[in-house]
mmCIF file of C-alpha atoms in Angstrom:
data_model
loop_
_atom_site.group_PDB
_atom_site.id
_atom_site.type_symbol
_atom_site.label_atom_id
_atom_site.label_comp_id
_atom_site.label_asym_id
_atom_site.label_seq_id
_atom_site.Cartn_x
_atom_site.Cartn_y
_atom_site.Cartn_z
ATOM 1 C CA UNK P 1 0.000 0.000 0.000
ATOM 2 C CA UNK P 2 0.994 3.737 -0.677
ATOM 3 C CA UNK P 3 2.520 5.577 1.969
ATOM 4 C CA UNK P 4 -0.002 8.301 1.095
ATOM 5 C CA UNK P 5 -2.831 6.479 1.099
ATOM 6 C CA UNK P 6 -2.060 4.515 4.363
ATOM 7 C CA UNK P 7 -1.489 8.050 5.738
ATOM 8 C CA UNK P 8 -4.853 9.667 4.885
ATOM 9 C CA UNK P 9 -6.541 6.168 6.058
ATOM 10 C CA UNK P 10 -5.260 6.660 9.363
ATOM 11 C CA UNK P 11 -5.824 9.936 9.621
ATOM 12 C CA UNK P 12 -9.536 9.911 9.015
ATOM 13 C CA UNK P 13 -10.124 6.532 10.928
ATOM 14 C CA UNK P 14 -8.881 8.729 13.815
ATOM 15 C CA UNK P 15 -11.197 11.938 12.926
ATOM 16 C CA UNK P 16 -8.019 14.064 12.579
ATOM 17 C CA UNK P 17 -7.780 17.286 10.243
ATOM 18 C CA UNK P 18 -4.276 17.728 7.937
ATOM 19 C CA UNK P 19 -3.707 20.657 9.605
ATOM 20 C CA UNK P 20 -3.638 18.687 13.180
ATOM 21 C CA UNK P 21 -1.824 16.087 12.499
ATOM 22 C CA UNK P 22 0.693 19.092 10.387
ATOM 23 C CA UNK P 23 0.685 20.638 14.224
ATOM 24 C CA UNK P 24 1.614 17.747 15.955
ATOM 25 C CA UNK P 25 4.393 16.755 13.940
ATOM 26 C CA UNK P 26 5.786 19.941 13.513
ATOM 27 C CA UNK P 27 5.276 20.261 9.680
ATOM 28 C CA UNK P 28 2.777 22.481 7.347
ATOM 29 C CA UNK P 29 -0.295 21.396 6.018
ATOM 30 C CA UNK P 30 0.657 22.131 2.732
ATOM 31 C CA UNK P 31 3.619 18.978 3.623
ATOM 32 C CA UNK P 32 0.855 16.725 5.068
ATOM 33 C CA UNK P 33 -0.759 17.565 2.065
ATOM 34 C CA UNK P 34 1.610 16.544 -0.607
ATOM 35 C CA UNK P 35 2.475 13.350 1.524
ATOM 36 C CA UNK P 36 -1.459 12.036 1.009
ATOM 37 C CA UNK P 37 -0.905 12.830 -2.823
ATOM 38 C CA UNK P 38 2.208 10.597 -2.716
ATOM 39 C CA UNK P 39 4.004 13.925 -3.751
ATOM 40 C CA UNK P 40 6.769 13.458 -1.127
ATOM 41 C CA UNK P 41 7.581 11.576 1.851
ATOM 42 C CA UNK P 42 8.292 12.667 5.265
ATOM 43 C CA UNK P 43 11.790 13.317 6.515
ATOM 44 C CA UNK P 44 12.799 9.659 7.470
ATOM 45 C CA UNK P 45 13.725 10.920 11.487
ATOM 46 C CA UNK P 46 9.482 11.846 11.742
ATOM 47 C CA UNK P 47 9.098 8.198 10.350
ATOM 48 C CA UNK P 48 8.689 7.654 14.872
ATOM 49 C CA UNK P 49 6.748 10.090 15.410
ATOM 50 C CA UNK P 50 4.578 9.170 13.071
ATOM 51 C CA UNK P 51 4.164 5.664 13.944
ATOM 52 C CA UNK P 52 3.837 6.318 17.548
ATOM 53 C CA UNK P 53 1.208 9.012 16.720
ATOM 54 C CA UNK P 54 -0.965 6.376 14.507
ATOM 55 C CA UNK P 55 -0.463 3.172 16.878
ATOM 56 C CA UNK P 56 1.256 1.830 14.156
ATOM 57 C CA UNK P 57 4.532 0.193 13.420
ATOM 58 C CA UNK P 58 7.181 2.023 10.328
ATOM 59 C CA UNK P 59 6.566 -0.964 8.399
ATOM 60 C CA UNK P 60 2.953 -0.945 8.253
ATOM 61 C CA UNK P 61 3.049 2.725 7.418
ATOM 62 C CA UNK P 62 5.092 1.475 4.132
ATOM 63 C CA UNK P 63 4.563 -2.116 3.611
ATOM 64 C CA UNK P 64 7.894 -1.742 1.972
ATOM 65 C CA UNK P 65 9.661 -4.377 -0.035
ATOM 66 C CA UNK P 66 13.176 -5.310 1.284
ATOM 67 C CA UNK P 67 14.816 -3.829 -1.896
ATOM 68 C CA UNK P 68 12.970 -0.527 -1.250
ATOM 69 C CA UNK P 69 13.732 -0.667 2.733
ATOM 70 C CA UNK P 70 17.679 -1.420 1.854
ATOM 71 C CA UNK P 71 17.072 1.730 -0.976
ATOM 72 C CA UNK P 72 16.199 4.032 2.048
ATOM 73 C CA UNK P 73 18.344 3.347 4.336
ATOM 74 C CA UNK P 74 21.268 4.142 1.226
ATOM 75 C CA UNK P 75 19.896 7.156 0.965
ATOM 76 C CA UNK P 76 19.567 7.998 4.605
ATOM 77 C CA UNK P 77 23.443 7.106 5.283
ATOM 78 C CA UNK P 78 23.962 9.727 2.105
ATOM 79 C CA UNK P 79 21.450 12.371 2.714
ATOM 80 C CA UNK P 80 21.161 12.676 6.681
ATOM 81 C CA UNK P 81 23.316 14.932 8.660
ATOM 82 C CA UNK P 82 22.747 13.119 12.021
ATOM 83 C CA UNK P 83 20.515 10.057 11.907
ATOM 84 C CA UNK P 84 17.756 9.751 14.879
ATOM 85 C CA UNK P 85 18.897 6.696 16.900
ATOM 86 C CA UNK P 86 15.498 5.803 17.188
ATOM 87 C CA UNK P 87 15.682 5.039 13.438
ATOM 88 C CA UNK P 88 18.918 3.672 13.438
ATOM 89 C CA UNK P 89 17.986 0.803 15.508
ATOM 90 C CA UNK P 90 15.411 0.044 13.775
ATOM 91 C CA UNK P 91 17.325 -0.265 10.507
ATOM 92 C CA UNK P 92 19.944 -2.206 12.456
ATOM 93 C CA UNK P 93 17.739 -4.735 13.260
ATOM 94 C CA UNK P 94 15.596 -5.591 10.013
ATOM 95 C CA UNK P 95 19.539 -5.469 8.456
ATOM 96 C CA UNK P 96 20.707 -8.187 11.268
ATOM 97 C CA UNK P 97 17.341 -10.027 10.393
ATOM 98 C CA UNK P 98 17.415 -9.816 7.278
ATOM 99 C CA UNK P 99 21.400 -10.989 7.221
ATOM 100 C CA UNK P 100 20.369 -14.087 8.840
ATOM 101 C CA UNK P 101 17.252 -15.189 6.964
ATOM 102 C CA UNK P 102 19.734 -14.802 3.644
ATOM 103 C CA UNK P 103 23.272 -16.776 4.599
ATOM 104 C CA UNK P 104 24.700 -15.819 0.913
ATOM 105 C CA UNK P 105 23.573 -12.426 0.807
ATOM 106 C CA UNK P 106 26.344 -10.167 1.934
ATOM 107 C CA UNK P 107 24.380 -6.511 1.172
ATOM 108 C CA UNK P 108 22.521 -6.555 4.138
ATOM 109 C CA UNK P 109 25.826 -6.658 6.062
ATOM 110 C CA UNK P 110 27.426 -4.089 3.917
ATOM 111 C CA UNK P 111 24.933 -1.709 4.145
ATOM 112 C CA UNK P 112 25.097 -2.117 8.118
ATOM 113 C CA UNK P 113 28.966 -1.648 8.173
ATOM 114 C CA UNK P 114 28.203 1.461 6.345
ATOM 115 C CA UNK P 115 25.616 2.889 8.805
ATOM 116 C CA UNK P 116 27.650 2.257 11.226
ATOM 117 C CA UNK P 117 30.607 3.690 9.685
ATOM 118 C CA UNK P 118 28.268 6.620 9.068
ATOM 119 C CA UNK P 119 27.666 6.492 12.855
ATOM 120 C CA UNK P 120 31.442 6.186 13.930
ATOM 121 C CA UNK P 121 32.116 9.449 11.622
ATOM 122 C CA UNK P 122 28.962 11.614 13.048
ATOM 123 C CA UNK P 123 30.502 10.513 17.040
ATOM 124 C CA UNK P 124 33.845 11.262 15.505
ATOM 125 C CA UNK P 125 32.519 15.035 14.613
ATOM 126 C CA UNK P 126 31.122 15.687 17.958
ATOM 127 C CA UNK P 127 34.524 14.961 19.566
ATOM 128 C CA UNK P 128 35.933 16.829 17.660
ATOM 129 C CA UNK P 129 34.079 19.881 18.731
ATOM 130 C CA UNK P 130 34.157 18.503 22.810
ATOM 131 C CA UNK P 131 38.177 18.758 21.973
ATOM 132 C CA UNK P 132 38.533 22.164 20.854
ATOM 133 C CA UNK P 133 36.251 23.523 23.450
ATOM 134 C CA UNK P 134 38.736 22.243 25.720
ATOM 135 C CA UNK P 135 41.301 23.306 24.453
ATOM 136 C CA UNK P 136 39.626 26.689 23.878
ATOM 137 C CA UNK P 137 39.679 26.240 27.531
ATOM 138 C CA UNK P 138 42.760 25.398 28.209
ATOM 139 C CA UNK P 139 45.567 25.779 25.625
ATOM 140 C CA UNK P 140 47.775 23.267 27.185
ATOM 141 C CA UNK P 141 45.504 20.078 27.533
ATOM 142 C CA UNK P 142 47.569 17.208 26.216
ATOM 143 C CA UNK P 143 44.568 14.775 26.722
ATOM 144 C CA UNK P 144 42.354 17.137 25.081
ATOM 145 C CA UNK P 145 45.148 17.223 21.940
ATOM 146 C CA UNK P 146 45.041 13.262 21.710
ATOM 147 C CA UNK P 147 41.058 13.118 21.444
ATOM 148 C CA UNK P 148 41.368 16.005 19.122
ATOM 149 C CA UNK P 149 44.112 14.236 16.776
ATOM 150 C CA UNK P 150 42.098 10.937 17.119
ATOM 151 C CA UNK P 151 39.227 12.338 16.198
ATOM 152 C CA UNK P 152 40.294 13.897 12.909
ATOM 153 C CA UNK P 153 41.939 11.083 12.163
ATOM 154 C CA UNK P 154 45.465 12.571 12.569
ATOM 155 C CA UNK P 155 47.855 9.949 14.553
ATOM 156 C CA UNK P 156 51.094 9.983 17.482
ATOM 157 C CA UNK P 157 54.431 9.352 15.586
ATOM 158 C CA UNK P 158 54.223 5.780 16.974
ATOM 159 C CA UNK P 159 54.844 2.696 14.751
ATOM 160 C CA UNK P 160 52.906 0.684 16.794
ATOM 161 C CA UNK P 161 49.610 2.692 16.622
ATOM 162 C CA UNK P 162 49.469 3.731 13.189
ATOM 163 C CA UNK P 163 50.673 0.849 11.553
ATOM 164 C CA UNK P 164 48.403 -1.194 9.568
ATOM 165 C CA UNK P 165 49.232 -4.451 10.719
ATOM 166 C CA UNK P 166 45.921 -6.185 11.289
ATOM 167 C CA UNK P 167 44.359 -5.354 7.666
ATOM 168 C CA UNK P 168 47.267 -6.352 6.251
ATOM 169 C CA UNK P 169 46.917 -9.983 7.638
ATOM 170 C CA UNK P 170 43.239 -9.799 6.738
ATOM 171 C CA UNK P 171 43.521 -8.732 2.868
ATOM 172 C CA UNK P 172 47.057 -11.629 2.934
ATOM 173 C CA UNK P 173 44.713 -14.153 4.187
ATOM 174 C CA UNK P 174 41.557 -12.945 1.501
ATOM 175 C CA UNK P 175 44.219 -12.682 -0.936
ATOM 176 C CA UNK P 176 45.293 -16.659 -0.623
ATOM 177 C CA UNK P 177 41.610 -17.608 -0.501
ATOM 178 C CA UNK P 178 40.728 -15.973 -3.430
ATOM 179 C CA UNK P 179 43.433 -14.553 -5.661
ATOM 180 C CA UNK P 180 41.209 -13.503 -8.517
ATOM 181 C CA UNK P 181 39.854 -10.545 -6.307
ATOM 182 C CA UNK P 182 41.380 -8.300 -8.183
ATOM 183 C CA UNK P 183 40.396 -5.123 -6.224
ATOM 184 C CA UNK P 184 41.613 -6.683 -2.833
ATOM 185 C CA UNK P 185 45.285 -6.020 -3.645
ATOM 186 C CA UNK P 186 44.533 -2.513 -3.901
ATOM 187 C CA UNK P 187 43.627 -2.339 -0.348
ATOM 188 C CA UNK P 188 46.840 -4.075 0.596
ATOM 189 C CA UNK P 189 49.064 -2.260 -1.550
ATOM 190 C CA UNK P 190 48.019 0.997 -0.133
ATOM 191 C CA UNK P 191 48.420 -0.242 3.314
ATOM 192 C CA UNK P 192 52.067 -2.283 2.392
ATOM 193 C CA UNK P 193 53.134 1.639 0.913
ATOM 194 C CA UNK P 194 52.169 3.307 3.709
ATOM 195 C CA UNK P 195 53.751 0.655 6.126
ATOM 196 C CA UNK P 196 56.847 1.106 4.028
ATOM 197 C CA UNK P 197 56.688 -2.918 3.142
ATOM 198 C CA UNK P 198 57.880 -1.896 -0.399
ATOM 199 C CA UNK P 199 59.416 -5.548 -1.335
ATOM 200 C CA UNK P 200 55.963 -7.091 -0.230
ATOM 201 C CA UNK P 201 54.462 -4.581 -2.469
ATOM 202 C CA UNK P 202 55.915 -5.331 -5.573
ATOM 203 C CA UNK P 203 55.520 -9.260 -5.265
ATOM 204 C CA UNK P 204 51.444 -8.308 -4.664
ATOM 205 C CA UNK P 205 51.381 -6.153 -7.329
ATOM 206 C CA UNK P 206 53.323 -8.732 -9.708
ATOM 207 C CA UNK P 207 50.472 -10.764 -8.249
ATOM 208 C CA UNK P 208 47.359 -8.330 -9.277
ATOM 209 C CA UNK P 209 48.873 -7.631 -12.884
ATOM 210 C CA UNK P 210 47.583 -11.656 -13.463
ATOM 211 C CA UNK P 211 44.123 -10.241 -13.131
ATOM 212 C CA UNK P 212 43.793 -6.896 -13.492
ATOM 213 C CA UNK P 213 46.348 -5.350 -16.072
ATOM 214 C CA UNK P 214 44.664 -1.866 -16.082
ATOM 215 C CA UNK P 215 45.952 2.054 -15.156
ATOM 216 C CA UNK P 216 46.468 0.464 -11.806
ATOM 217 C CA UNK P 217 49.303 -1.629 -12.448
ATOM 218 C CA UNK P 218 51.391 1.124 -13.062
ATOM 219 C CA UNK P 219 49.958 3.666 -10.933
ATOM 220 C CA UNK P 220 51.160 1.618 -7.984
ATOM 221 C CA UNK P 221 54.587 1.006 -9.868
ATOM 222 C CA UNK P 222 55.147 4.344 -9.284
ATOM 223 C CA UNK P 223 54.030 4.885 -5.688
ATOM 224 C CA UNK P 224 56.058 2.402 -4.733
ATOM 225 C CA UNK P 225 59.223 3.801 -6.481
ATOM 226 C CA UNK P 226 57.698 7.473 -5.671
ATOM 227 C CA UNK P 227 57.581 6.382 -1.698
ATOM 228 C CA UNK P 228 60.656 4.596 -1.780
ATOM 229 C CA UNK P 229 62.193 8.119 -2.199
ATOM 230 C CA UNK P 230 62.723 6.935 -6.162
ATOM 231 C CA UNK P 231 60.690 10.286 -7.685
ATOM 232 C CA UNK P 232 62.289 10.633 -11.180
ATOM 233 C CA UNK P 233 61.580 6.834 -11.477
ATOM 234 C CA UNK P 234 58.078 6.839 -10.410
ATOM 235 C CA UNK P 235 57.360 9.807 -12.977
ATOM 236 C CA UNK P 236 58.799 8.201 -15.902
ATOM 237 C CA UNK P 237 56.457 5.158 -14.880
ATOM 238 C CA UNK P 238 53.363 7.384 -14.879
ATOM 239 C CA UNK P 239 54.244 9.317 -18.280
ATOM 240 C CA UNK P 240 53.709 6.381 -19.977
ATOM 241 C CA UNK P 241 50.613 5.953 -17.994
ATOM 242 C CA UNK P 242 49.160 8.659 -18.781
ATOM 243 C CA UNK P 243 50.132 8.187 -22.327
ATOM 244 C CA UNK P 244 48.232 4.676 -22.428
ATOM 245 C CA UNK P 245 45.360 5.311 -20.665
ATOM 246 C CA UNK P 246 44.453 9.179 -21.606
ATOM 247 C CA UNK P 247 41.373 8.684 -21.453
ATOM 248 C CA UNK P 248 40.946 6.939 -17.964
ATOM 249 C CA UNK P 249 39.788 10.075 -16.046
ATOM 250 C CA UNK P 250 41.132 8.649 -12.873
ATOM 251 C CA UNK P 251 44.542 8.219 -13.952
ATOM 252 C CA UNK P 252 44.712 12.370 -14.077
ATOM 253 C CA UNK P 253 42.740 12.251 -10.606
ATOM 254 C CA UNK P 254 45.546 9.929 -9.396
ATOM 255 C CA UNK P 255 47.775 12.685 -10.837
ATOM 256 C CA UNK P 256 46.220 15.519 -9.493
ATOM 257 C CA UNK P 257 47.067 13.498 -6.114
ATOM 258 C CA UNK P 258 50.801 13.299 -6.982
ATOM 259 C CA UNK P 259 51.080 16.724 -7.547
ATOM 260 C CA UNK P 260 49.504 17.548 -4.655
ATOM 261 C CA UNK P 261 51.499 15.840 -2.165
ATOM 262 C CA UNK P 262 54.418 17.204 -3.652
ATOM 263 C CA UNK P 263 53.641 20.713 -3.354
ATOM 264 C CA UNK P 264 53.098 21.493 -6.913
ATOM 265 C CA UNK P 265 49.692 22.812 -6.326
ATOM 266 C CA UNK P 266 49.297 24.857 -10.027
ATOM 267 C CA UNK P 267 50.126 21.763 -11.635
ATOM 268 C CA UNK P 268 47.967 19.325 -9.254
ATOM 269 C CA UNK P 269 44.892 21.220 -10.410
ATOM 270 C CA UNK P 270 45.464 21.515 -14.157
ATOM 271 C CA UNK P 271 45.767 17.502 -13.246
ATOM 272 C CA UNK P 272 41.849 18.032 -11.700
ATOM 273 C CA UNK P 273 40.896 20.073 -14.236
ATOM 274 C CA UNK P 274 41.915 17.009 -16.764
ATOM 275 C CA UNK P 275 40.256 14.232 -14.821
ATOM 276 C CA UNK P 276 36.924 16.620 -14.946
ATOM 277 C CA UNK P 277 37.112 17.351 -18.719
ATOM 278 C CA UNK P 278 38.001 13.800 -19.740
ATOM 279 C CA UNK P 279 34.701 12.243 -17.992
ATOM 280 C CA UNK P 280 31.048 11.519 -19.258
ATOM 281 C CA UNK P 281 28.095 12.076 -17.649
ATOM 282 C CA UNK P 282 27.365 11.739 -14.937
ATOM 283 C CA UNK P 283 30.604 13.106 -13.381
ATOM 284 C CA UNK P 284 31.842 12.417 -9.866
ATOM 285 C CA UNK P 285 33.137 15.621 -8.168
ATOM 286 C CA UNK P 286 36.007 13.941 -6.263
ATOM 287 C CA UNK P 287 38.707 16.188 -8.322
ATOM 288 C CA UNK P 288 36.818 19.632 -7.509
ATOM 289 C CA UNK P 289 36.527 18.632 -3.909
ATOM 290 C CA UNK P 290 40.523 18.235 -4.343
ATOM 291 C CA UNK P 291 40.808 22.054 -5.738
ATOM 292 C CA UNK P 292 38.934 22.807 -3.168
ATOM 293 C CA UNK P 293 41.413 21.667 -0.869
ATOM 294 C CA UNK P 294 44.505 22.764 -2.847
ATOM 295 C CA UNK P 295 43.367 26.265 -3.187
ATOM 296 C CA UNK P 296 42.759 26.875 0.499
ATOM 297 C CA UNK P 297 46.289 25.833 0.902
ATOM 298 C CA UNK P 298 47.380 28.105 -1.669
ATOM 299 C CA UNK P 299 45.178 30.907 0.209
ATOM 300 C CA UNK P 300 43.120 31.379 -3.169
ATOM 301 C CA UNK P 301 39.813 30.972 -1.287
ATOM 302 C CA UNK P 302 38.444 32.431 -4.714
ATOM 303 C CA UNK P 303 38.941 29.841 -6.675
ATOM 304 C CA UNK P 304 38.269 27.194 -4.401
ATOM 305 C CA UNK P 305 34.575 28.258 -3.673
ATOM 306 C CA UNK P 306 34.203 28.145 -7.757
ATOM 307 C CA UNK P 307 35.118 24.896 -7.895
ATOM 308 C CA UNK P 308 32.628 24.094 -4.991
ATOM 309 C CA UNK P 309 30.013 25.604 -7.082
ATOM 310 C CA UNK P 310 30.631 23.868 -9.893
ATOM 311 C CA UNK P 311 30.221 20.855 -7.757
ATOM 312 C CA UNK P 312 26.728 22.047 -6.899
ATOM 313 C CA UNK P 313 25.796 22.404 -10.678
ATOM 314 C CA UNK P 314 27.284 18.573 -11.378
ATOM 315 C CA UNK P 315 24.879 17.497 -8.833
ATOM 316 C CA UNK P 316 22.232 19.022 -9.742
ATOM 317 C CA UNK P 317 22.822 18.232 -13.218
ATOM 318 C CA UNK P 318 23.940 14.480 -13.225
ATOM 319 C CA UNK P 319 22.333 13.234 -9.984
ATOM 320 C CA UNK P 320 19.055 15.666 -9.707
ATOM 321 C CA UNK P 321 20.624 16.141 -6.279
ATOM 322 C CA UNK P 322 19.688 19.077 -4.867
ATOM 323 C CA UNK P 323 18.947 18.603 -1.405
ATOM 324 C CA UNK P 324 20.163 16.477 1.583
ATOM 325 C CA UNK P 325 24.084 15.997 3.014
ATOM 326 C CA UNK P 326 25.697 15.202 -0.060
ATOM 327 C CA UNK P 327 24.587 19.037 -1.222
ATOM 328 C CA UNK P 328 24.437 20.991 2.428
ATOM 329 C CA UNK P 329 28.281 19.415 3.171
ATOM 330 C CA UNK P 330 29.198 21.399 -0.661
ATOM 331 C CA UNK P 331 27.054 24.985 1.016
ATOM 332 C CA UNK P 332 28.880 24.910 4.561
ATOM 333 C CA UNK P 333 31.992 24.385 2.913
ATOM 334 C CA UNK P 334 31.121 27.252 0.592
ATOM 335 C CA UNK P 335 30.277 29.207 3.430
ATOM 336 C CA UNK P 336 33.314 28.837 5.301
ATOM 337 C CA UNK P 337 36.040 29.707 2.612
ATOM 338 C CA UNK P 338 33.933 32.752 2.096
ATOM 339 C CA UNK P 339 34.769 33.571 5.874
ATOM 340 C CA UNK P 340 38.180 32.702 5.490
ATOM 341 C CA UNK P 341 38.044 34.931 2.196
#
């Protein structure tokens, strides 16, 4: 049944006005409205309110399919600042449920590891904020530095604590189980580089090249040369990639990267600029979220907001995405190099 329809059913069994119900929940009657036309659909944290309103359960406002429930919940970890732990729960369980009824379907457990991820990031952002009130408060607070650091994701120069240790036995022991998985050795070649494991590197790279002889292959050539302090190696190694595979739009985002660590910021951006002009619709915005970035180093706040505003038009234009996080994370940001401007 129609969410709309189920609403105005509910609502009239119960002798309750649109305007009412608008009251109680803290919306217009011109929203209540255009839910009972199947218009819209309430904000997903009312979805309690609602259902505690009616005597009803979320489900039996929706009678949604699975597919459709898992669809919502996608679009809630995407589009929802702060999720309502009411709601969360909820989704947690039909996900654990749903997990269990289907032993060889692993999306339900994806989906949950990326709530929760969502979740981890959201508690990450409000210690982040506790931090630098204290040390607003306090200047000197070394425990309030270590929450801070941990909480942006910064880390202690201490081998022990930042290295990557345990994935790396997890994606060795995937690896052996099932060496086809092409995409696997990414993960552990980015953690073997940044653990400084360079010879392991190469022999899992030598490995991947089996079944996946794409840009990649010699993309990671030349981070490992690049981070074994090799740079006029690992260059040479990525002319000819970009020579190959010009028209891989990544490869000049993976560029644009290269530059960037390297301080070359004019160059890192005609590198974005590339990866931008080289892809079809629709475009993903990670390489103006990176000039972004690069131009507030530069102090050329300017520029970066344009780029931020061109992201808006992409999503607007590729994704018809005009509201929710994805689109109110692009505005703050916006907002804040104009202040630093």
């Amino acid at each position: 049944m129609e969410f709309g329809k189920q609403f105005k059913e509910l609502r009239i069994a119960r002798g309750l006005t649109q305007e009412t119900v608008a009251e109680k929940l803290g919306v217009t009657g011109q929203a209540v409205s255009r839910w009972e036309r199947n218009e819209t659909l309430p904000d997903v944290s009312l979805l309690p309110e609602i259902s505690a309103y009616f005597g009803v359960t979320i489900d039996a406002l929706f009678a949604l399919s699975d597919d459709t429930r898992m669809e919502r919940i996608q679009n809630m970890i995407w589009d929802v600042r702060e999720f309502d732990p009411a709601v969360v729960e909820m989704e947690r369980r039909f996900l654990l449920e749903k997990g269990m009824k289907e032993p060889d379907n692993p999306e339900p457990y994806a989906l949950l590891a990326d709530m929760e991820n969502r979740l981890a990031e959201q508690c990450h952002a409000r210690a982040e904020l506790a931090a630098r009130e204290a040390i607003r408060r306090d200047p000197y607070h070394r425990h309030a530095f270590v929450e801070l650091s941990t909480a942006m994701g910064g880390r202690a120069d201490d081998w022990y604590l930042w290295s990557h240790h345990r994935e790396i036995e997890f994606w060795k022991a995937h690896i052996a189980a099932h060496p086809d998985a092409a995409r696997a050795y990414l993960w552990l070649l980015g953690d073997l580089i940044d653990d400084q494991r360079f010879d392991e590197a190469k022999q899992y790279l030598s490995e991947m090249a089996k079944y996946e002889m794409t840009f990649r292959v010699p993309l990671y050539e030349g981070k490992i040369e690049w981070f074994k302090g090799n740079r006029e190696t690992a260059m040479e190694i990525w002319k000819g990639m970009c020579e190959t595979y010009a028209n891989e739009w990544m490869v000049w985002l993976s560029m644009g990267d290269v530059y960037a660590r390297a301080g070359r910021f004019e160059e890192a951006i005609a590198m974005y600029e590339k990866a931008m002009d080289v892809q079809q619709a629709p475009r993903m915005v990670d390489a103006l979220e990176a000039i972004a970035q690069v131009c507030e180093r530069m102090g050329d706040y300017r520029r970066g907001i344009d780029a931020l505003e061109r992201e808006l038009v992409i999503l607007k234009e590729d994704f018809n995405t005009t509201s929710g996080e994805t689109v109110d994370y692009v505005r703050r940001e916006i907002e804040r190099l104009k202040a630093l401007a």
